[in-house]
GROMACS .gro file of C-alpha atoms in nm:
model
  155
    1UNK     CA    1   3.554  -4.579   1.635
    2UNK     CA    2   3.718  -4.240   1.576
    3UNK     CA    3   3.610  -4.252   1.213
    4UNK     CA    4   3.251  -4.326   1.311
    5UNK     CA    5   3.253  -4.041   1.563
    6UNK     CA    6   3.403  -3.804   1.306
    7UNK     CA    7   3.151  -3.906   1.039
    8UNK     CA    8   2.864  -3.860   1.283
    9UNK     CA    9   2.992  -3.516   1.382
   10UNK     CA   10   3.028  -3.410   1.017
   11UNK     CA   11   2.679  -3.541   0.940
   12UNK     CA   12   2.526  -3.351   1.232
   13UNK     CA   13   2.706  -3.032   1.135
   14UNK     CA   14   2.574  -3.068   0.781
   15UNK     CA   15   2.218  -3.112   0.907
   16UNK     CA   16   2.245  -2.817   1.144
   17UNK     CA   17   2.408  -2.605   0.873
   18UNK     CA   18   2.126  -2.680   0.632
   19UNK     CA   19   1.870  -2.605   0.902
   20UNK     CA   20   2.043  -2.275   0.984
   21UNK     CA   21   2.042  -2.172   0.617
   22UNK     CA   22   1.672  -2.251   0.591
   23UNK     CA   23   1.607  -2.044   0.901
   24UNK     CA   24   1.814  -1.760   0.755
   25UNK     CA   25   1.580  -1.716   0.457
   26UNK     CA   26   1.257  -1.910   0.492
   27UNK     CA   27   1.138  -1.746   0.168
   28UNK     CA   28   1.424  -1.865  -0.052
   29UNK     CA   29   1.208  -2.110  -0.247
   30UNK     CA   30   0.921  -1.869  -0.310
   31UNK     CA   31   1.161  -1.591  -0.411
   32UNK     CA   32   1.341  -1.827  -0.648
   33UNK     CA   33   1.006  -1.933  -0.793
   34UNK     CA   34   0.880  -1.580  -0.855
   35UNK     CA   35   1.215  -1.475  -1.003
   36UNK     CA   36   1.209  -1.781  -1.228
   37UNK     CA   37   0.860  -1.693  -1.348
   38UNK     CA   38   0.971  -1.339  -1.427
   39UNK     CA   39   1.285  -1.461  -1.606
   40UNK     CA   40   1.082  -1.696  -1.823
   41UNK     CA   41   0.839  -1.417  -1.906
   42UNK     CA   42   1.134  -1.193  -1.994
   43UNK     CA   43   1.285  -1.461  -2.220
   44UNK     CA   44   0.957  -1.502  -2.407
   45UNK     CA   45   0.916  -1.125  -2.442
   46UNK     CA   46   1.272  -1.104  -2.577
   47UNK     CA   47   1.194  -1.372  -2.835
   48UNK     CA   48   0.898  -1.169  -2.960
   49UNK     CA   49   1.093  -0.845  -2.931
   50UNK     CA   50   1.356  -0.979  -3.168
   51UNK     CA   51   1.081  -1.029  -3.425
   52UNK     CA   52   0.942  -0.680  -3.371
   53UNK     CA   53   1.293  -0.531  -3.415
   54UNK     CA   54   1.347  -0.746  -3.728
   55UNK     CA   55   1.646  -0.915  -3.565
   56UNK     CA   56   1.476  -1.245  -3.645
   57UNK     CA   57   1.207  -1.316  -3.904
   58UNK     CA   58   0.848  -1.297  -3.787
   59UNK     CA   59   0.713  -1.644  -3.713
   60UNK     CA   60   0.352  -1.648  -3.602
   61UNK     CA   61   0.379  -1.992  -3.445
   62UNK     CA   62   0.683  -1.899  -3.237
   63UNK     CA   63   0.530  -1.565  -3.139
   64UNK     CA   64   0.205  -1.736  -3.048
   65UNK     CA   65   0.383  -1.990  -2.826
   66UNK     CA   66   0.586  -1.717  -2.654
   67UNK     CA   67   0.272  -1.511  -2.597
   68UNK     CA   68   0.092  -1.816  -2.459
   69UNK     CA   69   0.381  -1.867  -2.215
   70UNK     CA   70   0.356  -1.504  -2.100
   71UNK     CA   71  -0.018  -1.541  -2.049
   72UNK     CA   72   0.024  -1.867  -1.860
   73UNK     CA   73   0.278  -1.712  -1.625
   74UNK     CA   74   0.065  -1.402  -1.576
   75UNK     CA   75  -0.231  -1.623  -1.488
   76UNK     CA   76  -0.052  -1.784  -1.194
   77UNK     CA   77   0.085  -1.466  -1.038
   78UNK     CA   78  -0.081  -1.401  -0.704
   79UNK     CA   79  -0.003  -1.327  -0.343
   80UNK     CA   80   0.115  -1.689  -0.321
   81UNK     CA   81   0.444  -1.580  -0.477
   82UNK     CA   82   0.461  -1.277  -0.245
   83UNK     CA   83   0.413  -1.392   0.114
   84UNK     CA   84   0.443  -1.133   0.388
   85UNK     CA   85   0.804  -1.110   0.500
   86UNK     CA   86   0.955  -1.184   0.159
   87UNK     CA   87   1.037  -0.823   0.081
   88UNK     CA   88   1.368  -0.658   0.001
   89UNK     CA   89   1.571  -0.584   0.310
   90UNK     CA   90   1.408  -0.866   0.503
   91UNK     CA   91   1.451  -1.165   0.274
   92UNK     CA   92   1.774  -1.227   0.086
   93UNK     CA   93   1.770  -1.185  -0.293
   94UNK     CA   94   1.426  -1.022  -0.292
   95UNK     CA   95   1.346  -0.717  -0.500
   96UNK     CA   96   0.987  -0.690  -0.377
   97UNK     CA   97   0.902  -0.363  -0.204
   98UNK     CA   98   0.715  -0.372   0.127
   99UNK     CA   99   0.450  -0.152  -0.040
  100UNK     CA  100   0.306  -0.470  -0.195
  101UNK     CA  101   0.146  -0.562   0.136
  102UNK     CA  102   0.057  -0.204   0.230
  103UNK     CA  103  -0.133  -0.155  -0.094
  104UNK     CA  104  -0.230  -0.509  -0.183
  105UNK     CA  105  -0.546  -0.411  -0.372
  106UNK     CA  106  -0.343  -0.198  -0.615
  107UNK     CA  107  -0.080  -0.470  -0.650
  108UNK     CA  108  -0.348  -0.726  -0.738
  109UNK     CA  109  -0.506  -0.478  -0.980
  110UNK     CA  110  -0.171  -0.448  -1.156
  111UNK     CA  111  -0.152  -0.828  -1.182
  112UNK     CA  112  -0.505  -0.824  -1.330
  113UNK     CA  113  -0.393  -0.559  -1.582
  114UNK     CA  114  -0.102  -0.783  -1.681
  115UNK     CA  115  -0.340  -1.074  -1.728
  116UNK     CA  116  -0.567  -0.867  -1.951
  117UNK     CA  117  -0.273  -0.748  -2.162
  118UNK     CA  118  -0.128  -1.099  -2.184
  119UNK     CA  119  -0.455  -1.248  -2.307
  120UNK     CA  120  -0.474  -0.975  -2.573
  121UNK     CA  121  -0.112  -1.050  -2.668
  122UNK     CA  122  -0.201  -1.414  -2.731
  123UNK     CA  123  -0.475  -1.306  -2.972
  124UNK     CA  124  -0.243  -1.065  -3.153
  125UNK     CA  125   0.089  -1.250  -3.154
  126UNK     CA  126   0.037  -1.488  -3.444
  127UNK     CA  127  -0.119  -1.239  -3.683
  128UNK     CA  128   0.151  -0.993  -3.791
  129UNK     CA  129   0.443  -0.787  -3.660
  130UNK     CA  130   0.237  -0.471  -3.603
  131UNK     CA  131  -0.020  -0.657  -3.393
  132UNK     CA  132   0.257  -0.832  -3.202
  133UNK     CA  133   0.425  -0.497  -3.135
  134UNK     CA  134   0.103  -0.342  -3.004
  135UNK     CA  135   0.033  -0.642  -2.781
  136UNK     CA  136   0.386  -0.638  -2.646
  137UNK     CA  137   0.356  -0.267  -2.572
  138UNK     CA  138   0.052  -0.328  -2.353
  139UNK     CA  139   0.226  -0.610  -2.166
  140UNK     CA  140   0.537  -0.397  -2.123
  141UNK     CA  141   0.328  -0.113  -1.985
  142UNK     CA  142   0.163  -0.348  -1.734
  143UNK     CA  143   0.499  -0.493  -1.629
  144UNK     CA  144   0.650  -0.147  -1.594
  145UNK     CA  145   0.363  -0.013  -1.385
  146UNK     CA  146   0.403  -0.294  -1.133
  147UNK     CA  147   0.782  -0.288  -1.129
  148UNK     CA  148   0.791   0.090  -1.083
  149UNK     CA  149   0.559   0.075  -0.783
  150UNK     CA  150   0.655  -0.258  -0.625
  151UNK     CA  151   1.006  -0.363  -0.726
  152UNK     CA  152   1.339  -0.236  -0.601
  153UNK     CA  153   1.582  -0.165  -0.884
  154UNK     CA  154   1.866  -0.416  -0.907
  155UNK     CA  155   2.213  -0.278  -0.851
   0.00000   0.00000   0.00000
């Protein structure tokens, strides 16, 4: 009987602990998702960057696939990944600045600029290193513009 009571108590504490953690950061999943999207985009940009820097041989098929990944990620970025309340200082592990919601039209315009640059990167990536470099520059500029305005620098 004592074992059953102890097991029940441990089970209830586990449930309440999980509930408390979820209440602590209700945006944990969405923050993890948006960070995962950005990390994947960064990994694909790094793959192409290695080609541009001649650290790896240029491979149009690999560059094209990486560019397509960047464009696919850019195409899904929206306010869905940035719900109100998920900003730095309010939600744990968030680097999003509160300015996103204060200037949402500009934020969405920056996402649109990223999409435009990413689509152009797809067209350029498989052709040659110089085209890849130019396409990456435009994507990098779009990423930088958004991060400068709407992302807190990591420590």
